[in-house]
């Protein structure tokens, strides 16, 4: 029950879906405690017995686990600090044309707030000019007579205008209210300089004087902040954008990535402030063409590895502090993406030692991802896993998950070739053709020229994109599926930049470069048009308030998985 509660708190859509379907108990037996059963699965019909192979990997995992965490510790990056100052005092006004209905209007210079006596009820909003992650400090002063009572301030930090202008309470969201960045500060001694202990992700700060003496008045004398990140901007390679639009896409994705790069790759510096495997893969790709902080990828991989379950299941998400620990949920598709993430790390960094060190864990993940694949090679959605793919409330996951498992399998094979372990996983070449054939026979609709998913034969962008990336359709079928699905009115579309990333990637893989880049400009460019200065966790054109968590105020507006335009622009193919 404890696990069910923590899951429902963190993954409300999944939980409510399962509850509605009367399937809640499956959450309890989810992921980490599930022991693969094997019978009836593809693992049971191979010419190699995989049981001893996986057992050997488990022994190695147990032996190496402690050293993985030590290596993670050793690779902890130095955080770089940059002083920041507010650039303006702004008002936030209603404007139906602006994102979430709010626009900012510059009303004054920040100096206008300083060195004047303040009264209860006074309020102002500072704009720091760009989003960053860091610490906020300010100084208070007195005037001719001593300040004869405590000063009480209310502060709100916002990534977007809505957070500082809309009331947080009553809070309808399904995630914890404490993520919202507000504080009440009581100041007993004036003058003094205060540095707030919490780290915030913000561009705007609203300050309200809740209570203060009308007799011995106080005032502000300074506002400043310190931006922190492990991204070193001096390491950015030269890049010549071909247009102002490209320059803006690049700039905003780099800022998004920078603000999420802390002592791990965080998913969002406002929320959840932790390492998620699916986000890590995309951040790492963007990082390889930009800040090139290989150690941060290494550290993140080692934390996920060192916090694997006793059954050898890698971290879906892990916390760094107070000591590295695995989060309570397990996403099957993220598990399948561990191999590609290690492979790409090896290709980008050349660090073969780490790839070899993590190899047993890479292999062991197949024990989990192949468990739902039946003897014919078809993925049968299991009841005891979180199948993510995208934050979509009704998406049928069968076809995309089939493809992601296959994609992970192929990456494992490629990695094996690179580190001379191919004999150890020779069985993969028996599985690939079966999974490809099963997809072509059972999930491809030749009349429609599209992949379908689940008993209702649903059509989604996610199914087409992942099947293309897994190399299932021919070149011609891939083009047909990708262009066809984008014209199909009833097809399920992506909800997040995470899934849109894979759409662009698949369009490029299908040889549809123009369409891929057009989609990139249209989707991420849509956020820019709405004033984004970091890219958002969720963006569905036409619905600025959509949230998987019951309140747009708890969405993250600087989100790891949306940082990939720079990857597409800079990798240059
Ligand atoms: C959310 C986070 C994270 C994502 C998971 C699946 O909690 O935003 O980025 O990886 O969901």
Coordinates of C-alpha atoms and ligand atoms in Angstrom, one line a residue:
X1 CA 0.0 0.0 0.0
X2 CA 2.9 2.3 0.8
X3 CA 4.1 1.9 -2.7
X4 CA 0.7 2.5 -4.2
X5 CA 0.4 5.7 -2.3
X6 CA 3.7 7.0 -3.4
X7 CA 3.0 6.1 -7.0
X8 CA -0.4 7.7 -7.0
X9 CA 1.2 10.9 -5.7
X10 CA 3.8 11.0 -8.4
X11 CA 2.0 9.7 -11.4
X12 CA -1.5 10.8 -11.1
X13 CA -2.7 10.1 -14.7
X14 CA -1.5 6.5 -14.6
X15 CA -2.9 6.0 -11.2
X16 CA -6.3 7.5 -12.0
X17 CA -6.4 5.4 -15.1
X18 CA -5.6 2.3 -13.3
X19 CA -8.0 3.0 -10.5
X20 CA -10.8 3.7 -13.0
X21 CA -10.0 0.4 -14.7
X22 CA -10.1 -1.4 -11.4
X23 CA -6.5 -2.3 -11.8
X24 CA -5.0 -0.5 -8.9
X25 CA -3.5 -3.6 -7.2
X26 CA -1.1 -3.9 -10.1
X27 CA 0.6 -0.8 -9.0
X28 CA 1.7 -2.4 -5.8
X29 CA 3.6 -5.2 -7.6
X30 CA 5.1 -2.7 -10.0
X31 CA 8.6 -2.7 -11.4
X32 CA 11.3 -3.0 -8.8
X33 CA 9.8 -6.0 -7.0
X34 CA 8.7 -7.8 -10.2
X35 CA 10.8 -10.9 -10.8
X36 CA 10.9 -11.9 -14.4
X37 CA 8.9 -15.1 -15.0
X38 CA 10.2 -16.0 -18.4
X39 CA 7.8 -18.9 -19.4
X40 CA 5.8 -18.0 -22.5
X41 CA 8.1 -15.2 -23.3
X42 CA 10.6 -14.9 -26.1
X43 CA 13.4 -15.6 -23.6
X44 CA 12.1 -19.2 -23.2
X45 CA 12.3 -20.1 -26.9
X46 CA 15.8 -19.1 -27.8
X47 CA 18.6 -21.5 -28.5
X48 CA 20.6 -20.0 -25.6
X49 CA 19.5 -20.4 -22.0
X50 CA 19.4 -16.9 -20.7
X51 CA 19.0 -17.7 -17.1
X52 CA 22.7 -18.3 -16.3
X53 CA 23.7 -15.4 -18.5
X54 CA 21.5 -13.0 -16.5
X55 CA 22.7 -14.6 -13.2
X56 CA 26.3 -13.8 -14.2
X57 CA 25.4 -10.2 -14.9
X58 CA 23.7 -10.0 -11.5
X59 CA 26.8 -11.3 -9.7
X60 CA 28.8 -8.6 -11.5
X61 CA 26.3 -5.9 -10.7
X62 CA 26.5 -6.8 -7.0
X63 CA 30.3 -6.8 -7.1
X64 CA 30.5 -3.5 -8.8
X65 CA 27.6 -1.5 -7.3
X66 CA 29.6 0.2 -4.6
X67 CA 32.4 1.2 -7.0
X68 CA 29.7 2.7 -9.3
X69 CA 28.6 5.0 -6.6
X70 CA 32.2 5.9 -5.8
X71 CA 32.7 6.8 -9.5
X72 CA 29.6 8.9 -9.5
X73 CA 30.9 10.7 -6.5
X74 CA 34.3 11.3 -8.1
X75 CA 32.7 12.8 -11.2
X76 CA 30.7 15.4 -9.2
X77 CA 31.1 18.6 -11.2
X78 CA 32.0 22.0 -9.8
X79 CA 29.0 24.4 -10.0
X80 CA 29.8 27.6 -11.8
X81 CA 28.3 30.8 -10.4
X82 CA 27.3 33.9 -12.3
X83 CA 26.1 37.1 -10.7
X84 CA 22.7 38.2 -11.8
X85 CA 20.8 41.5 -11.3
X86 CA 17.2 42.4 -12.0
X87 CA 16.8 44.4 -15.2
X88 CA 13.4 45.9 -14.7
X89 CA 10.3 46.3 -12.6
X90 CA 7.4 44.9 -14.4
X91 CA 3.6 44.8 -14.2
X92 CA 1.8 41.7 -15.4
X93 CA -1.4 42.4 -17.4
X94 CA -4.1 40.3 -18.9
X95 CA -3.6 39.7 -22.6
X96 CA -5.4 36.9 -24.4
X97 CA -2.7 36.8 -27.1
X98 CA 0.0 36.0 -24.6
X99 CA 1.0 32.7 -23.1
X100 CA -1.6 31.6 -20.4
X101 CA -3.2 35.0 -20.9
X102 CA -0.5 37.2 -19.2
X103 CA 2.0 39.6 -20.6
X104 CA 4.7 41.6 -18.8
X105 CA 5.1 45.4 -19.2
X106 CA 8.2 47.2 -18.0
X107 CA 7.1 49.9 -15.6
X108 CA 10.4 51.1 -14.1
X109 CA 14.1 50.5 -13.4
X110 CA 15.0 48.2 -10.4
X111 CA 16.7 51.2 -8.8
X112 CA 13.3 52.8 -8.4
X113 CA 12.5 50.3 -5.7
X114 CA 15.6 50.9 -3.7
X115 CA 16.2 53.4 -1.0
X116 CA 12.7 54.4 -0.4
X117 CA 10.6 53.7 2.7
X118 CA 8.2 50.8 2.3
X119 CA 4.8 50.3 3.7
X120 CA 2.6 47.3 4.4
X121 CA 0.8 46.3 1.2
X122 CA 3.6 47.6 -1.1
X123 CA 4.3 45.1 -3.8
X124 CA 6.5 44.9 -6.9
X125 CA 7.7 42.3 -9.5
X126 CA 11.4 42.2 -10.5
X127 CA 12.4 40.8 -13.9
X128 CA 15.9 39.3 -14.1
X129 CA 15.7 39.4 -17.9
X130 CA 16.2 35.6 -18.4
X131 CA 15.4 32.3 -16.7
X132 CA 18.1 30.8 -14.5
X133 CA 18.6 28.4 -11.6
X134 CA 20.1 29.8 -8.4
X135 CA 20.1 31.7 -5.2
X136 CA 18.4 35.0 -4.4
X137 CA 19.6 37.7 -2.0
X138 CA 18.6 41.2 -1.0
X139 CA 19.5 43.9 1.5
X140 CA 17.2 45.9 3.7
X141 CA 18.1 49.3 5.2
X142 CA 16.7 51.8 7.7
X143 CA 16.2 55.6 7.3
X144 CA 16.5 58.3 10.0
X145 CA 14.9 56.4 12.9
X146 CA 15.5 52.7 13.9
X147 CA 13.2 50.0 12.5
X148 CA 11.1 49.2 15.5
X149 CA 9.4 46.0 14.5
X150 CA 10.1 42.9 12.4
X151 CA 9.5 43.1 8.7
X152 CA 7.5 40.4 7.1
X153 CA 7.8 39.8 3.4
X154 CA 6.1 37.4 1.0
X155 CA 8.1 36.3 -2.0
X156 CA 7.1 34.4 -5.1
X157 CA 9.5 33.1 -7.7
X158 CA 8.2 32.4 -11.1
X159 CA 9.5 30.8 -14.3
X160 CA 6.6 32.3 -16.2
X161 CA 4.3 35.3 -15.4
X162 CA 1.3 33.1 -14.4
X163 CA 3.2 31.8 -11.3
X164 CA 3.6 35.3 -9.8
X165 CA 0.2 36.7 -10.7
X166 CA -2.2 33.8 -10.1
X167 CA -3.0 32.6 -6.6
X168 CA -1.4 29.3 -5.6
X169 CA -4.2 28.5 -3.1
X170 CA -6.5 26.7 -3.0
X171 CA -4.1 24.4 -4.9
X172 CA -5.9 21.9 -7.2
X173 CA -2.7 20.1 -8.3
X174 CA -1.9 16.5 -7.7
X175 CA 1.7 17.0 -6.9
X176 CA 3.0 18.5 -3.7
X177 CA 2.2 22.1 -3.2
X178 CA 5.6 22.7 -1.7
X179 CA 7.1 22.6 -5.2
X180 CA 5.6 26.0 -5.8
X181 CA 8.3 28.6 -5.1
X182 CA 6.9 30.9 -2.4
X183 CA 8.3 32.1 0.9
X184 CA 7.4 34.2 3.9
X185 CA 10.5 35.8 5.4
X186 CA 10.5 37.6 8.8
X187 CA 13.4 40.0 9.3
X188 CA 14.2 41.0 12.9
X189 CA 17.2 43.1 12.4
X190 CA 17.5 45.9 9.9
X191 CA 19.9 46.6 8.2
X192 CA 21.1 43.3 6.9
X193 CA 21.6 41.3 3.8
X194 CA 19.7 38.1 3.4
X195 CA 20.4 35.1 1.2
X196 CA 17.4 32.8 1.0
X197 CA 18.5 29.2 1.7
X198 CA 16.4 27.5 -1.0
X199 CA 17.5 27.2 -4.7
X200 CA 14.9 28.6 -7.2
X201 CA 14.4 28.3 -10.9
X202 CA 13.0 31.7 -12.0
X203 CA 13.0 34.8 -14.0
X204 CA 10.5 36.9 -12.0
X205 CA 10.3 37.6 -8.3
X206 CA 7.3 39.2 -6.7
X207 CA 7.9 40.9 -3.4
X208 CA 5.0 41.9 -1.1
X209 CA 5.4 43.7 2.2
X210 CA 3.0 41.8 4.4
X211 CA 3.7 43.6 7.6
X212 CA 6.1 46.4 8.8
X213 CA 6.2 49.3 11.2
X214 CA 4.7 52.5 9.9
X215 CA 6.9 54.4 12.3
X216 CA 10.5 53.2 11.9
X217 CA 10.3 52.3 8.3
X218 CA 12.6 50.0 6.3
X219 CA 13.5 50.0 2.6
X220 CA 15.4 47.8 0.2
X221 CA 18.9 48.7 -0.8
X222 CA 19.9 45.9 -3.1
X223 CA 18.6 42.8 -5.0
X224 CA 20.9 40.2 -6.6
X225 CA 21.1 36.6 -7.5
X226 CA 23.6 34.0 -8.3
X227 CA 23.0 31.7 -11.2
X228 CA 24.4 28.2 -10.7
X229 CA 25.0 25.5 -13.3
X230 CA 27.6 22.9 -14.2
X231 CA 27.4 23.9 -17.9
X232 CA 30.5 25.8 -18.9
X233 CA 29.6 28.3 -21.5
X234 CA 33.2 28.8 -22.6
X235 CA 33.1 25.2 -23.9
X236 CA 30.4 25.9 -26.5
X237 CA 31.6 25.2 -30.0
X238 CA 31.1 27.9 -32.7
X239 CA 27.8 27.7 -34.3
X240 CA 26.5 29.8 -37.2
X241 CA 22.8 29.8 -37.3
X242 CA 21.3 30.2 -40.7
X243 CA 18.4 32.5 -39.6
X244 CA 17.2 34.5 -36.6
X245 CA 14.8 31.7 -35.9
X246 CA 17.6 29.1 -35.7
X247 CA 19.5 31.5 -33.4
X248 CA 16.6 31.8 -31.1
X249 CA 15.9 28.1 -31.0
X250 CA 19.5 27.4 -30.2
X251 CA 19.8 30.0 -27.6
X252 CA 16.6 29.0 -25.7
X253 CA 17.5 25.3 -25.8
X254 CA 21.0 25.9 -24.5
X255 CA 19.6 28.0 -21.7
X256 CA 17.1 25.2 -20.9
X257 CA 19.9 22.6 -20.8
X258 CA 22.2 24.9 -18.8
X259 CA 19.6 25.5 -16.1
X260 CA 18.9 21.8 -15.8
X261 CA 22.7 21.0 -15.6
X262 CA 23.4 20.9 -11.9
X263 CA 25.3 18.1 -10.0
X264 CA 23.2 15.7 -12.2
X265 CA 21.1 16.3 -15.3
X266 CA 17.9 17.4 -13.5
X267 CA 14.6 17.0 -15.3
X268 CA 13.5 20.5 -14.2
X269 CA 15.2 22.8 -11.8
X270 CA 11.9 23.9 -10.3
X271 CA 10.3 20.4 -10.3
X272 CA 11.2 17.4 -9.9
X273 CA 14.8 18.4 -9.5
X274 CA 16.0 14.9 -10.0
X275 CA 17.6 12.6 -12.5
X276 CA 15.3 10.7 -14.9
X277 CA 16.7 8.2 -17.4
X278 CA 14.5 9.3 -20.3
X279 CA 15.3 12.9 -19.8
X280 CA 19.0 12.1 -19.4
X281 CA 19.2 10.5 -22.8
X282 CA 18.0 13.7 -24.5
X283 CA 20.0 16.0 -22.3
X284 CA 23.1 14.0 -23.0
X285 CA 22.6 14.2 -26.8
X286 CA 22.2 18.0 -26.6
X287 CA 25.2 18.2 -24.3
X288 CA 27.5 16.4 -26.7
X289 CA 27.0 19.1 -29.3
X290 CA 27.2 22.0 -26.9
X291 CA 28.6 22.1 -23.3
X292 CA 30.3 18.7 -23.7
X293 CA 30.3 17.9 -20.0
X294 CA 31.0 14.2 -20.4
X295 CA 31.7 13.8 -16.6
X296 CA 28.1 14.9 -15.8
X297 CA 26.8 12.2 -18.1
X298 CA 29.1 9.7 -16.5
X299 CA 28.0 10.7 -13.0
X300 CA 24.4 10.5 -14.0
X301 CA 24.8 7.0 -15.5
X302 CA 26.7 5.8 -12.5
X303 CA 24.0 7.1 -10.1
X304 CA 21.3 5.3 -12.0
X305 CA 23.5 2.2 -12.1
X306 CA 24.5 2.3 -8.5
X307 CA 20.9 2.7 -7.3
X308 CA 19.6 -0.3 -9.4
X309 CA 17.2 -2.6 -7.5
X310 CA 18.3 -5.9 -5.9
X311 CA 16.9 -7.5 -9.1
X312 CA 19.2 -5.4 -11.2
X313 CA 16.7 -3.0 -12.6
X314 CA 18.4 0.3 -13.4
X315 CA 17.0 3.6 -11.8
X316 CA 14.1 5.1 -13.8
X317 CA 14.7 8.1 -11.6
X318 CA 17.1 8.6 -8.8
X319 CA 17.8 11.2 -6.1
X320 CA 21.3 12.4 -5.3
X321 CA 20.7 13.5 -1.8
X322 CA 21.2 12.8 1.1
X323 CA 22.8 9.8 -0.6
X324 CA 22.0 8.3 -4.0
X325 CA 18.8 6.4 -3.9
X326 CA 16.4 5.0 -6.5
X327 CA 13.0 6.7 -6.9
X328 CA 10.0 4.4 -6.4
X329 CA 8.7 4.2 -10.0
X330 CA 9.8 2.0 -12.9
X331 CA 9.2 2.9 -16.5
X332 CA 9.7 0.1 -18.9
X333 CA 10.5 2.3 -21.9
X334 CA 13.1 4.2 -19.9
X335 CA 14.7 0.9 -18.9
X336 CA 15.0 0.1 -22.6
X337 CA 16.7 3.4 -23.2
X338 CA 19.6 2.7 -20.9
X339 CA 21.6 0.8 -23.6
X340 CA 21.2 3.7 -26.1
X341 CA 22.3 6.2 -23.5
X342 CA 25.4 4.2 -22.7
X343 CA 26.2 3.6 -26.4
X344 CA 25.8 7.3 -27.2
X345 CA 28.0 8.2 -24.2
X346 CA 30.7 5.9 -25.5
X347 CA 30.5 7.3 -29.0
X348 CA 30.6 10.9 -27.8
X349 CA 33.2 10.6 -25.1
X350 CA 35.3 7.7 -26.2
X351 CA 35.2 6.5 -22.6
X352 CA 35.3 2.7 -23.2
X353 CA 36.2 1.9 -19.6
X354 CA 32.8 3.2 -18.3
X355 CA 30.9 1.4 -21.1
X356 CA 32.6 -1.9 -20.2
X357 CA 32.1 -1.3 -16.5
X358 CA 28.3 -0.8 -17.0
X359 CA 27.9 -3.6 -19.6
X360 CA 26.5 -6.2 -17.1
X361 CA 23.8 -3.8 -16.2
X362 CA 23.0 -3.0 -19.8
X363 CA 22.6 -6.7 -20.5
X364 CA 20.5 -7.3 -17.4
X365 CA 18.0 -4.8 -18.5
X366 CA 17.0 -7.1 -21.3
X367 CA 15.8 -9.5 -18.7
X368 CA 13.1 -6.9 -17.9
X369 CA 12.4 -5.5 -21.3
X370 CA 12.0 -8.9 -23.0
X371 CA 9.7 -10.3 -20.3
X372 CA 6.6 -8.8 -22.0
X373 CA 7.7 -10.0 -25.5
X374 CA 5.9 -13.2 -26.3
X375 CA 7.3 -16.2 -28.1
X376 CA 6.3 -14.8 -31.5
X377 CA 8.2 -11.6 -30.8
X378 CA 5.2 -9.4 -30.1
X379 CA 5.1 -6.9 -27.2
X380 CA 2.2 -7.7 -24.9
X381 CA 1.6 -4.7 -22.5
X382 CA 2.3 -5.9 -19.0
X383 CA 0.1 -5.0 -16.2
X384 CA 2.8 -4.4 -13.6
X385 CA 4.8 -1.7 -15.3
X386 CA 4.5 2.0 -15.9
X387 CA 4.5 2.3 -19.7
X388 CA 5.2 6.0 -20.3
X389 CA 6.0 7.0 -23.9
X390 CA 4.4 10.4 -23.4
X391 CA 2.2 12.3 -20.9
X392 CA -0.9 11.4 -23.0
X393 CA -4.0 10.3 -21.0
X394 CA -5.3 7.7 -23.4
X395 CA -2.5 6.7 -25.7
X396 CA -2.3 3.0 -26.5
X397 CA 1.3 1.9 -25.7
X398 CA 1.6 -1.5 -27.4
X399 CA 3.2 -0.4 -30.7
X400 CA 5.5 2.3 -29.3
X401 CA 6.7 0.1 -26.5
X402 CA 7.3 -2.8 -28.9
X403 CA 9.4 -0.4 -30.9
X404 CA 11.3 1.0 -27.9
X405 CA 12.2 -2.4 -26.6
X406 CA 13.5 -3.3 -30.1
X407 CA 15.4 0.0 -30.3
X408 CA 17.1 -0.8 -27.0
X409 CA 17.9 -4.3 -28.1
X410 CA 19.6 -3.0 -31.3
X411 CA 21.6 -0.5 -29.2
X412 CA 22.7 -3.3 -26.9
X413 CA 23.9 -5.2 -30.0
X414 CA 25.8 -2.2 -31.3
X415 CA 27.3 -1.5 -27.9
X416 CA 28.4 -5.1 -27.7
X417 CA 30.2 -4.8 -31.1
X418 CA 32.0 -1.7 -29.9
X419 CA 33.3 -3.3 -26.8
X420 CA 33.9 -6.8 -28.2
X421 CA 31.1 -8.5 -26.2
X422 CA 29.1 -9.6 -29.2
X423 CA 29.5 -13.3 -28.5
X424 CA 28.0 -12.8 -25.1
X425 CA 24.8 -11.4 -26.6
X426 CA 24.7 -13.4 -29.8
X427 CA 21.1 -14.3 -28.9
X428 CA 20.0 -10.8 -29.8
X429 CA 20.3 -11.6 -33.5
X430 CA 17.6 -14.3 -33.0
X431 CA 15.2 -11.9 -31.4
X432 CA 15.5 -8.9 -33.7
X433 CA 14.0 -10.6 -36.8
X434 CA 11.2 -12.1 -34.7
X435 CA 10.3 -8.7 -33.2
X436 CA 10.5 -7.0 -36.6
X437 CA 8.4 -9.7 -38.2
X438 CA 5.8 -9.5 -35.5
X439 CA 5.6 -5.8 -35.9
X440 CA 5.2 -6.0 -39.6
X441 CA 2.6 -8.8 -39.5
X442 CA 0.6 -7.6 -36.5
X443 CA 1.1 -3.9 -36.1
X444 CA 1.4 -2.7 -39.6
X445 CA -1.8 -2.0 -41.6
X446 CA -0.8 -2.1 -45.2
X447 CA -4.1 -0.6 -46.4
X448 CA -3.6 2.5 -44.2
X449 CA 0.2 2.5 -44.6
X450 CA 0.4 3.1 -40.8
X451 CA 1.3 1.2 -37.7
X452 CA -1.7 0.5 -35.4
X453 CA -1.6 -0.2 -31.7
X454 CA -3.6 -2.3 -29.2
X455 CA -7.0 -4.0 -29.6
X456 CA -8.6 -0.9 -30.9
X457 CA -5.9 -0.6 -33.6
X458 CA -5.2 3.0 -32.5
X459 CA -3.2 5.3 -34.7
X460 CA -0.7 7.6 -33.1
X461 CA 2.3 9.7 -34.0
X462 CA 4.2 7.9 -31.2
X463 CA 3.7 4.5 -32.9
X464 CA 4.9 5.6 -36.3
X465 CA 7.9 7.5 -34.9
X466 CA 9.2 4.8 -32.6
X467 CA 8.7 2.1 -35.3
X468 CA 10.7 4.1 -37.7
X469 CA 13.4 4.7 -35.1
X470 CA 13.5 1.0 -34.4
X471 CA 14.1 0.3 -38.1
X472 CA 11.0 -1.8 -38.6
X473 CA 9.5 -0.2 -41.8
X474 CA 11.3 0.0 -45.2
X475 CA 12.4 3.5 -46.2
X476 CA 9.3 3.9 -48.3
X477 CA 7.0 2.6 -45.6
X478 CA 8.7 4.9 -43.1
X479 CA 8.0 8.0 -45.3
X480 CA 4.4 6.8 -45.8
X481 CA 3.8 6.3 -42.1
X482 CA 5.4 9.6 -41.0
X483 CA 3.8 11.8 -43.6
X484 CA 0.5 9.8 -43.4
X485 CA 0.1 10.1 -39.6
X486 CA 0.7 13.9 -39.7
X487 CA -2.2 14.2 -42.1
X488 CA -4.5 11.8 -40.2
X489 CA -7.0 13.9 -38.3
X490 CA -7.9 11.4 -35.7
X491 CA -4.4 10.3 -34.9
X492 CA -3.2 10.7 -31.3
X493 CA -0.6 13.5 -31.2
X494 CA 2.2 14.1 -28.8
X495 CA 1.7 16.1 -25.7
X496 CA 5.2 16.9 -24.6
X497 CA 8.4 18.1 -26.2
X498 CA 9.8 14.6 -25.2
X499 CA 7.6 12.9 -27.8
X500 CA 8.0 15.7 -30.3
X501 CA 11.7 15.1 -30.1
X502 CA 11.2 11.6 -31.3
X503 CA 8.9 12.8 -34.1
X504 CA 11.6 15.0 -35.4
X505 CA 14.2 12.3 -35.0
X506 CA 12.0 9.9 -36.9
X507 CA 11.3 12.3 -39.7
X508 CA 15.0 12.7 -40.2
X509 CA 15.6 9.0 -40.0
X510 CA 13.0 8.5 -42.7
X511 CA 14.9 10.9 -44.9
X512 CA 12.3 13.6 -44.5
X513 CA 14.8 16.3 -43.4
X514 CA 12.7 19.3 -44.6
X515 CA 9.6 18.0 -42.8
X516 CA 11.6 17.3 -39.6
X517 CA 13.1 20.7 -39.5
X518 CA 9.8 22.3 -40.4
X519 CA 8.2 20.4 -37.4
X520 CA 11.0 21.6 -35.1
X521 CA 10.5 25.2 -36.1
X522 CA 6.7 24.9 -35.9
X523 CA 6.5 23.2 -32.5
X524 CA 9.4 24.8 -30.5
X525 CA 9.0 28.0 -32.5
X526 CA 5.5 28.1 -31.2
X527 CA 6.8 28.3 -27.7
X528 CA 9.2 31.1 -28.7
X529 CA 6.3 33.0 -30.2
X530 CA 4.6 32.8 -26.9
X531 CA 7.6 34.3 -25.1
X532 CA 9.4 31.2 -23.8
X533 CA 12.9 31.9 -22.7
X534 CA 13.3 28.3 -21.6
X535 CA 11.4 25.4 -23.2
X536 CA 8.5 23.8 -21.3
X537 CA 7.6 20.4 -19.9
X538 CA 4.3 20.3 -21.6
X539 CA 3.2 22.2 -24.7
X540 CA 0.1 21.6 -26.8
X541 CA -0.6 24.4 -29.2
X542 CA -4.0 25.8 -28.4
X543 CA -4.0 24.7 -24.8
X544 CA -1.7 26.8 -22.7
X545 CA -3.1 25.4 -19.4
X546 CA -2.7 21.7 -20.0
X547 CA -1.1 19.9 -17.1
X548 CA -0.6 16.2 -16.3
X549 CA -0.7 17.3 -12.6
X550 CA -4.0 19.1 -12.3
X551 CA -2.6 22.7 -12.3
X552 CA -0.6 24.5 -14.9
X553 CA 1.2 26.3 -12.0
X554 CA 3.0 23.1 -11.1
X555 CA 4.2 22.4 -14.6
X556 CA 7.9 22.9 -15.1
X557 CA 8.8 25.7 -17.6
X558 CA 12.4 24.8 -18.0
X559 CA 12.3 21.2 -18.7
X560 CA 15.2 18.9 -19.6
X561 CA 13.4 16.9 -22.3
X562 CA 12.6 20.0 -24.3
X563 CA 16.2 21.1 -24.8
X564 CA 17.0 19.2 -28.1
X565 CA 16.5 21.9 -30.8
X566 CA 20.2 22.6 -30.3
X567 CA 21.0 19.0 -30.9
X568 CA 19.2 18.9 -34.3
X569 CA 20.6 22.3 -35.3
X570 CA 24.2 21.7 -34.3
X571 CA 24.7 18.1 -35.2
X572 CA 24.3 19.2 -38.8
X573 CA 22.9 16.1 -40.5
Ligands
LIG1 C1 7.7 13.7 -14.8 C2 9.0 14.5 -15.1 C3 10.1 13.8 -15.9 C4 9.6 12.6 -16.7 C5 8.6 11.8 -15.9 C6 8.1 10.6 -16.7 O1 7.6 13.5 -13.5 O2 8.6 15.6 -15.7 O3 10.7 14.7 -16.8 O4 10.7 11.9 -17.1 O5 7.5 12.6 -15.6

